Amino acid sequence: MRRRLTVVTSSPPGASETDLGRKRRARKIGRVLTETHPDAHCELDHSNALELAVATILSAQCTDKKVNEVTPKLFARYPSAAAYAGADRGEMEELIRPTGFYRNKTDSLLKLGQALLDRYDGAVPGRLVDLVTLPGIGRKTANVILGNAFDVPGITVDTHFQRLVHRWRLTTETDPVKIEHAIGALYDKRDWTMLSHRIIFHGRRVCHARKPACGACTLAKLCPSYGTGPTEPAAAAKLLKGPRARDLAVAAGVDPELVPAQAITAEVP
């Protein structure tokens, strides 16, 4: 009698996953990200809530690095809401021109300054319901301000965050607000702000949009999309970016010497 050989294959993470299983995997992803990106932080330079609000408005369609090059002079010239409200439009446009869309951004900053004066005595409010009514500030920007200037937990759903939670199959929602609520339900509220930073760090340095560094990723075993990018360590290591690129390789069990020097100095998106 011939016996039938049964081949058992393991299902990828996320396949036929229960809600509880997804939550457990999400928590594991969070723990690994904590170990992978101990340096995660808000990459927009600021010293107070107003500066962060302004920097976040300028960051639309612009890299954080470019914003940080522009803001020192801008913050020195306009230290208060009253200064923004009374600013000369042409002068401000020239200062922020390198960030792109400078006319629209100038308009937002002038109106922001005036709104803060009229409604909040020149101070940036610390509540989401108030922040989202201000010119140039949507829910994403408001969560950045709350989490980093007021220590109020918030989830920042930018393009990197949205791309990664979809790759990890933590949610199928496409609306940013629904994504925010879906991911928020998987994690403790106290972790929301730093989780956002770590996911964004991972998206900028490892899990790129076009070609993620799958073979040099600490989340390989937890990711249903593993294989979207190269899985060979030599090819994947070349895709890592940032000053800690070789540390990221080590964390993923990859020879750091495979990371080229230009990857370490490469500008993160």
mmCIF file of C-alpha atoms in Angstrom:
data_model
loop_
_atom_site.group_PDB
_atom_site.id
_atom_site.type_symbol
_atom_site.label_atom_id
_atom_site.label_comp_id
_atom_site.label_asym_id
_atom_site.label_seq_id
_atom_site.Cartn_x
_atom_site.Cartn_y
_atom_site.Cartn_z
ATOM 1 C CA MET A 1 0.000 0.000 0.000
ATOM 2 C CA ARG A 2 1.467 3.292 -1.074
ATOM 3 C CA ARG A 3 1.472 5.999 1.549
ATOM 4 C CA ARG A 4 0.583 9.524 0.537
ATOM 5 C CA LEU A 5 3.248 12.054 1.486
ATOM 6 C CA THR A 6 1.782 15.169 3.073
ATOM 7 C CA VAL A 7 3.849 18.308 2.646
ATOM 8 C CA VAL A 8 3.305 20.841 5.388
ATOM 9 C CA THR A 9 4.029 24.432 4.465
ATOM 10 C CA SER A 10 3.991 27.324 6.879
ATOM 11 C CA SER A 11 1.612 30.155 6.163
ATOM 12 C CA PRO A 12 3.029 33.648 5.884
ATOM 13 C CA PRO A 13 2.375 36.061 8.773
ATOM 14 C CA GLY A 14 -1.081 37.560 8.499
ATOM 15 C CA ALA A 15 -2.646 34.660 6.568
ATOM 16 C CA SER A 16 -6.086 33.756 7.972
ATOM 17 C CA GLU A 17 -5.210 35.744 11.059
ATOM 18 C CA THR A 18 -7.613 36.267 13.931
ATOM 19 C CA ASP A 19 -8.050 39.689 15.495
ATOM 20 C CA LEU A 20 -6.164 38.479 18.553
ATOM 21 C CA GLY A 21 -3.391 37.043 16.399
ATOM 22 C CA ARG A 22 -3.066 40.322 14.524
ATOM 23 C CA LYS A 23 -2.845 42.249 17.773
ATOM 24 C CA ARG A 24 -0.146 39.941 19.109
ATOM 25 C CA ARG A 25 1.842 40.232 15.887
ATOM 26 C CA ALA A 26 1.421 44.019 15.954
ATOM 27 C CA ARG A 27 2.793 44.131 19.487
ATOM 28 C CA LYS A 28 5.788 42.006 18.409
ATOM 29 C CA ILE A 29 6.406 44.389 15.519
ATOM 30 C CA GLY A 30 6.328 47.265 17.984
ATOM 31 C CA ARG A 31 8.871 45.581 20.265
ATOM 32 C CA VAL A 32 11.227 44.819 17.380
ATOM 33 C CA LEU A 33 10.974 48.398 16.118
ATOM 34 C CA THR A 34 11.887 49.652 19.590
ATOM 35 C CA GLU A 35 15.080 47.601 19.461
ATOM 36 C CA THR A 36 15.802 48.436 15.810
ATOM 37 C CA HIS A 37 15.374 52.207 16.057
ATOM 38 C CA PRO A 38 16.446 53.376 19.534
ATOM 39 C CA ASP A 39 17.193 56.781 17.995
ATOM 40 C CA ALA A 40 13.667 57.363 16.640
ATOM 41 C CA HIS A 41 12.402 60.895 17.214
ATOM 42 C CA CYS A 42 10.644 63.784 15.506
ATOM 43 C CA GLU A 43 13.034 64.782 12.750
ATOM 44 C CA LEU A 44 11.756 68.352 12.499
ATOM 45 C CA ASP A 45 13.937 70.635 14.624
ATOM 46 C CA HIS A 46 11.932 72.759 17.060
ATOM 47 C CA SER A 47 12.017 74.126 20.595
ATOM 48 C CA ASN A 48 8.332 74.854 21.208
ATOM 49 C CA ALA A 49 4.837 74.121 19.917
ATOM 50 C CA LEU A 50 4.702 77.111 17.558
ATOM 51 C CA GLU A 51 7.991 76.178 15.902
ATOM 52 C CA LEU A 52 6.820 72.592 15.480
ATOM 53 C CA ALA A 53 3.524 73.731 13.963
ATOM 54 C CA VAL A 54 5.367 75.946 11.487
ATOM 55 C CA ALA A 55 7.933 73.254 10.630
ATOM 56 C CA THR A 56 5.211 70.691 10.049
ATOM 57 C CA ILE A 57 3.364 73.025 7.684
ATOM 58 C CA LEU A 58 6.605 73.568 5.758
ATOM 59 C CA SER A 59 7.265 69.809 5.566
ATOM 60 C CA ALA A 60 4.436 69.219 3.100
ATOM 61 C CA GLN A 61 6.003 67.909 -0.135
ATOM 62 C CA CYS A 62 9.450 68.624 1.315
ATOM 63 C CA THR A 63 12.117 66.658 3.173
ATOM 64 C CA ASP A 64 12.659 67.251 6.869
ATOM 65 C CA LYS A 65 16.319 67.974 6.124
ATOM 66 C CA LYS A 66 15.420 70.870 3.829
ATOM 67 C CA VAL A 67 12.909 72.228 6.356
ATOM 68 C CA ASN A 68 15.579 72.124 9.071
ATOM 69 C CA GLU A 69 17.896 74.127 6.837
ATOM 70 C CA VAL A 70 15.276 76.850 6.447
ATOM 71 C CA THR A 71 13.755 77.128 9.911
ATOM 72 C CA PRO A 72 16.642 78.605 11.966
ATOM 73 C CA LYS A 73 16.400 81.942 10.147
ATOM 74 C CA LEU A 74 12.613 81.731 10.017
ATOM 75 C CA PHE A 75 12.266 81.072 13.761
ATOM 76 C CA ALA A 76 14.684 83.873 14.583
ATOM 77 C CA ARG A 77 12.779 86.317 12.385
ATOM 78 C CA TYR A 78 9.313 85.270 13.608
ATOM 79 C CA PRO A 79 9.462 84.183 17.271
ATOM 80 C CA SER A 80 5.747 84.562 18.031
ATOM 81 C CA ALA A 81 2.269 84.248 16.588
ATOM 82 C CA ALA A 82 2.111 88.057 16.431
ATOM 83 C CA ALA A 83 5.277 88.100 14.336
ATOM 84 C CA TYR A 84 3.772 85.671 11.827
ATOM 85 C CA ALA A 85 0.496 87.583 11.728
ATOM 86 C CA GLY A 86 2.292 90.846 10.972
ATOM 87 C CA ALA A 87 4.933 89.443 8.627
ATOM 88 C CA ASP A 88 5.694 90.879 5.221
ATOM 89 C CA ARG A 89 4.488 88.313 2.708
ATOM 90 C CA GLY A 90 7.327 88.834 0.231
ATOM 91 C CA GLU A 91 10.007 88.505 2.898
ATOM 92 C CA MET A 92 8.499 85.312 4.281
ATOM 93 C CA GLU A 93 8.125 83.813 0.822
ATOM 94 C CA GLU A 94 11.827 84.295 0.179
ATOM 95 C CA LEU A 95 12.760 82.677 3.468
ATOM 96 C CA ILE A 96 10.708 79.544 2.881
ATOM 97 C CA ARG A 97 11.053 79.334 -0.925
ATOM 98 C CA PRO A 98 13.416 76.298 -0.752
ATOM 99 C CA THR A 99 10.650 74.185 0.828
ATOM 100 C CA GLY A 100 8.433 74.455 -2.262
ATOM 101 C CA PHE A 101 4.843 75.649 -2.593
ATOM 102 C CA TYR A 102 6.078 78.707 -0.725
ATOM 103 C CA ARG A 103 3.156 80.954 -1.641
ATOM 104 C CA ASN A 104 0.569 78.574 -0.224
ATOM 105 C CA LYS A 105 2.712 77.889 2.821
ATOM 106 C CA THR A 106 3.226 81.606 3.434
ATOM 107 C CA ASP A 107 -0.517 82.098 3.279
ATOM 108 C CA SER A 108 -0.996 79.337 5.868
ATOM 109 C CA LEU A 109 1.630 80.789 8.210
ATOM 110 C CA LEU A 110 0.218 84.324 8.048
ATOM 111 C CA LYS A 111 -3.287 83.023 8.733
ATOM 112 C CA LEU A 112 -2.038 80.691 11.469
ATOM 113 C CA GLY A 113 -0.415 83.578 13.323
ATOM 114 C CA GLN A 114 -3.580 85.656 13.111
ATOM 115 C CA ALA A 115 -5.833 82.788 14.194
ATOM 116 C CA LEU A 116 -3.654 82.082 17.222
ATOM 117 C CA LEU A 117 -3.809 85.742 18.202
ATOM 118 C CA ASP A 118 -7.549 86.022 17.712
ATOM 119 C CA ARG A 119 -8.599 82.790 19.370
ATOM 120 C CA TYR A 120 -5.852 81.538 21.694
ATOM 121 C CA ASP A 121 -3.972 84.648 22.907
ATOM 122 C CA GLY A 122 -1.079 83.771 20.620
ATOM 123 C CA ALA A 123 -0.489 80.302 22.095
ATOM 124 C CA VAL A 124 -0.759 76.986 20.261
ATOM 125 C CA PRO A 125 -3.617 75.006 21.845
ATOM 126 C CA GLY A 126 -2.991 71.544 23.208
ATOM 127 C CA ARG A 127 -6.204 69.856 22.104
ATOM 128 C CA LEU A 128 -6.872 68.031 18.845
ATOM 129 C CA VAL A 129 -10.326 69.575 18.486
ATOM 130 C CA ASP A 130 -8.766 73.058 18.560
ATOM 131 C CA LEU A 131 -5.670 72.347 16.482
ATOM 132 C CA VAL A 132 -7.568 70.997 13.476
ATOM 133 C CA THR A 133 -9.488 74.283 13.165
ATOM 134 C CA LEU A 134 -6.287 76.266 12.582
ATOM 135 C CA PRO A 135 -5.058 77.233 9.078
ATOM 136 C CA GLY A 136 -2.597 74.741 7.609
ATOM 137 C CA ILE A 137 -3.117 72.162 10.362
ATOM 138 C CA GLY A 138 -4.915 68.914 9.618
ATOM 139 C CA ARG A 139 -5.301 65.874 11.809
ATOM 140 C CA LYS A 140 -1.856 64.460 10.925
ATOM 141 C CA THR A 141 -0.117 67.738 11.775
ATOM 142 C CA ALA A 142 -2.182 68.071 14.945
ATOM 143 C CA ASN A 143 -1.064 64.629 16.151
ATOM 144 C CA VAL A 144 2.573 65.549 15.496
ATOM 145 C CA ILE A 145 2.165 68.695 17.599
ATOM 146 C CA LEU A 146 0.282 66.929 20.390
ATOM 147 C CA GLY A 147 2.715 64.048 20.665
ATOM 148 C CA ASN A 148 5.936 66.018 20.465
ATOM 149 C CA ALA A 149 5.101 69.390 22.021
ATOM 150 C CA PHE A 150 2.462 68.427 24.590
ATOM 151 C CA ASP A 151 3.231 64.762 25.351
ATOM 152 C CA VAL A 152 -0.316 63.834 24.364
ATOM 153 C CA PRO A 153 -0.219 60.411 22.633
ATOM 154 C CA GLY A 154 -1.066 60.539 18.960
ATOM 155 C CA ILE A 155 -0.624 58.473 15.794
ATOM 156 C CA THR A 156 0.827 60.240 12.772
ATOM 157 C CA VAL A 157 -0.441 58.641 9.557
ATOM 158 C CA ASP A 158 1.956 59.921 6.907
ATOM 159 C CA THR A 159 2.801 58.149 3.645
ATOM 160 C CA HIS A 160 5.473 55.974 5.280
ATOM 161 C CA PHE A 161 3.182 54.945 8.146
ATOM 162 C CA GLN A 162 0.327 54.118 5.786
ATOM 163 C CA ARG A 163 2.542 52.093 3.456
ATOM 164 C CA LEU A 164 4.066 50.001 6.239
ATOM 165 C CA VAL A 165 0.907 49.122 8.155
ATOM 166 C CA HIS A 166 -0.572 47.973 4.844
ATOM 167 C CA ARG A 167 2.502 45.854 4.063
ATOM 168 C CA TRP A 168 2.255 44.334 7.508
ATOM 169 C CA ARG A 169 -1.481 43.766 6.924
ATOM 170 C CA LEU A 170 -2.397 45.346 10.215
ATOM 171 C CA THR A 171 -5.327 47.102 8.540
ATOM 172 C CA THR A 172 -7.022 47.298 5.161
ATOM 173 C CA GLU A 173 -8.349 50.802 5.786
ATOM 174 C CA THR A 174 -7.236 53.470 3.325
ATOM 175 C CA ASP A 175 -8.666 56.592 4.953
ATOM 176 C CA PRO A 176 -5.984 58.142 7.251
ATOM 177 C CA VAL A 177 -8.418 58.713 10.122
ATOM 178 C CA LYS A 178 -9.673 55.120 9.941
ATOM 179 C CA ILE A 179 -6.062 53.886 9.770
ATOM 180 C CA GLU A 180 -5.270 55.948 12.857
ATOM 181 C CA HIS A 181 -8.124 54.371 14.814
ATOM 182 C CA ALA A 182 -7.423 50.837 13.543
ATOM 183 C CA ILE A 183 -3.745 50.938 14.498
ATOM 184 C CA GLY A 184 -4.473 52.732 17.742
ATOM 185 C CA ALA A 185 -6.659 49.821 18.794
ATOM 186 C CA LEU A 186 -3.696 47.431 18.466
ATOM 187 C CA TYR A 187 -1.346 49.304 20.800
ATOM 188 C CA ASP A 188 -1.414 50.921 24.221
ATOM 189 C CA LYS A 189 -2.199 54.614 23.937
ATOM 190 C CA ARG A 190 0.975 55.590 25.782
ATOM 191 C CA ASP A 191 3.013 54.057 22.930
ATOM 192 C CA TRP A 192 1.307 55.855 20.027
ATOM 193 C CA THR A 193 3.718 58.770 19.558
ATOM 194 C CA MET A 194 6.928 56.754 19.662
ATOM 195 C CA LEU A 195 5.374 53.973 17.593
ATOM 196 C CA SER A 196 4.691 56.554 14.876
ATOM 197 C CA HIS A 197 8.305 57.747 14.962
ATOM 198 C CA ARG A 198 9.662 54.190 14.765
ATOM 199 C CA ILE A 199 7.411 53.200 11.884
ATOM 200 C CA ILE A 200 8.346 56.358 9.975
ATOM 201 C CA PHE A 201 12.044 55.750 10.716
ATOM 202 C CA HIS A 202 11.694 52.191 9.397
ATOM 203 C CA GLY A 203 9.912 53.396 6.268
ATOM 204 C CA ARG A 204 12.613 55.944 5.524
ATOM 205 C CA ARG A 205 15.604 53.732 6.244
ATOM 206 C CA VAL A 206 14.586 50.144 5.514
ATOM 207 C CA CYS A 207 11.110 49.551 4.089
ATOM 208 C CA HIS A 208 11.257 51.851 1.060
ATOM 209 C CA ALA A 209 8.309 52.370 -1.249
ATOM 210 C CA ARG A 210 9.756 50.946 -4.462
ATOM 211 C CA LYS A 211 12.352 48.496 -3.214
ATOM 212 C CA PRO A 212 12.306 47.592 0.494
ATOM 213 C CA ALA A 213 15.399 46.020 2.014
ATOM 214 C CA CYS A 214 13.623 42.745 2.868
ATOM 215 C CA GLY A 215 16.800 40.706 3.271
ATOM 216 C CA ALA A 216 18.182 43.180 5.818
ATOM 217 C CA CYS A 217 15.015 43.820 7.811
ATOM 218 C CA THR A 218 14.507 42.908 11.450
ATOM 219 C CA LEU A 219 10.797 42.380 10.773
ATOM 220 C CA ALA A 220 11.259 39.732 8.061
ATOM 221 C CA LYS A 221 9.671 36.927 10.110
ATOM 222 C CA LEU A 222 6.669 39.067 11.025
ATOM 223 C CA CYS A 223 6.002 40.608 7.621
ATOM 224 C CA PRO A 224 3.441 39.110 5.190
ATOM 225 C CA SER A 225 5.025 41.155 2.379
ATOM 226 C CA TYR A 226 8.517 39.730 2.802
ATOM 227 C CA GLY A 227 9.968 39.321 -0.680
ATOM 228 C CA THR A 228 8.559 42.565 -2.085
ATOM 229 C CA GLY A 229 12.181 43.707 -2.210
ATOM 230 C CA PRO A 230 15.427 41.712 -2.554
ATOM 231 C CA THR A 231 15.865 38.992 0.046
ATOM 232 C CA GLU A 232 19.549 38.330 -0.584
ATOM 233 C CA PRO A 233 21.501 40.067 2.208
ATOM 234 C CA ALA A 234 24.106 41.507 -0.167
ATOM 235 C CA ALA A 235 21.461 43.192 -2.320
ATOM 236 C CA ALA A 236 19.255 44.246 0.583
ATOM 237 C CA ALA A 237 22.100 45.763 2.613
ATOM 238 C CA LYS A 238 22.786 48.237 -0.181
ATOM 239 C CA LEU A 239 19.270 49.615 0.255
ATOM 240 C CA LEU A 240 19.633 50.553 3.913
ATOM 241 C CA LYS A 241 19.953 54.289 4.488
ATOM 242 C CA GLY A 242 21.086 56.707 7.160
ATOM 243 C CA PRO A 243 23.937 57.101 9.660
ATOM 244 C CA ARG A 244 22.937 53.872 11.455
ATOM 245 C CA ALA A 245 22.683 51.796 8.275
ATOM 246 C CA ARG A 246 25.369 49.367 9.417
ATOM 247 C CA ASP A 247 23.762 49.060 12.851
ATOM 248 C CA LEU A 248 20.492 48.211 11.102
ATOM 249 C CA ALA A 249 22.290 45.488 9.168
ATOM 250 C CA VAL A 250 23.740 44.010 12.362
ATOM 251 C CA ALA A 251 20.305 44.048 14.004
ATOM 252 C CA ALA A 252 18.962 42.020 11.060
ATOM 253 C CA GLY A 253 21.834 39.531 11.251
ATOM 254 C CA VAL A 254 23.521 40.857 8.111
ATOM 255 C CA ASP A 255 27.226 41.549 7.666
ATOM 256 C CA PRO A 256 27.574 45.347 8.123
ATOM 257 C CA GLU A 257 30.443 45.382 5.619
ATOM 258 C CA LEU A 258 27.835 44.758 2.915
ATOM 259 C CA VAL A 259 26.474 48.258 3.529
ATOM 260 C CA PRO A 260 28.241 50.700 1.186
ATOM 261 C CA ALA A 261 29.631 53.952 2.542
ATOM 262 C CA GLN A 262 27.248 56.004 0.410
ATOM 263 C CA ALA A 263 24.269 54.357 2.154
ATOM 264 C CA ILE A 264 25.434 55.793 5.467
ATOM 265 C CA THR A 265 25.581 59.316 4.092
ATOM 266 C CA ALA A 266 22.465 58.995 1.930
ATOM 267 C CA GLU A 267 19.639 61.412 2.655
ATOM 268 C CA VAL A 268 16.571 59.648 4.004
ATOM 269 C CA PRO A 269 13.358 60.469 2.124
#
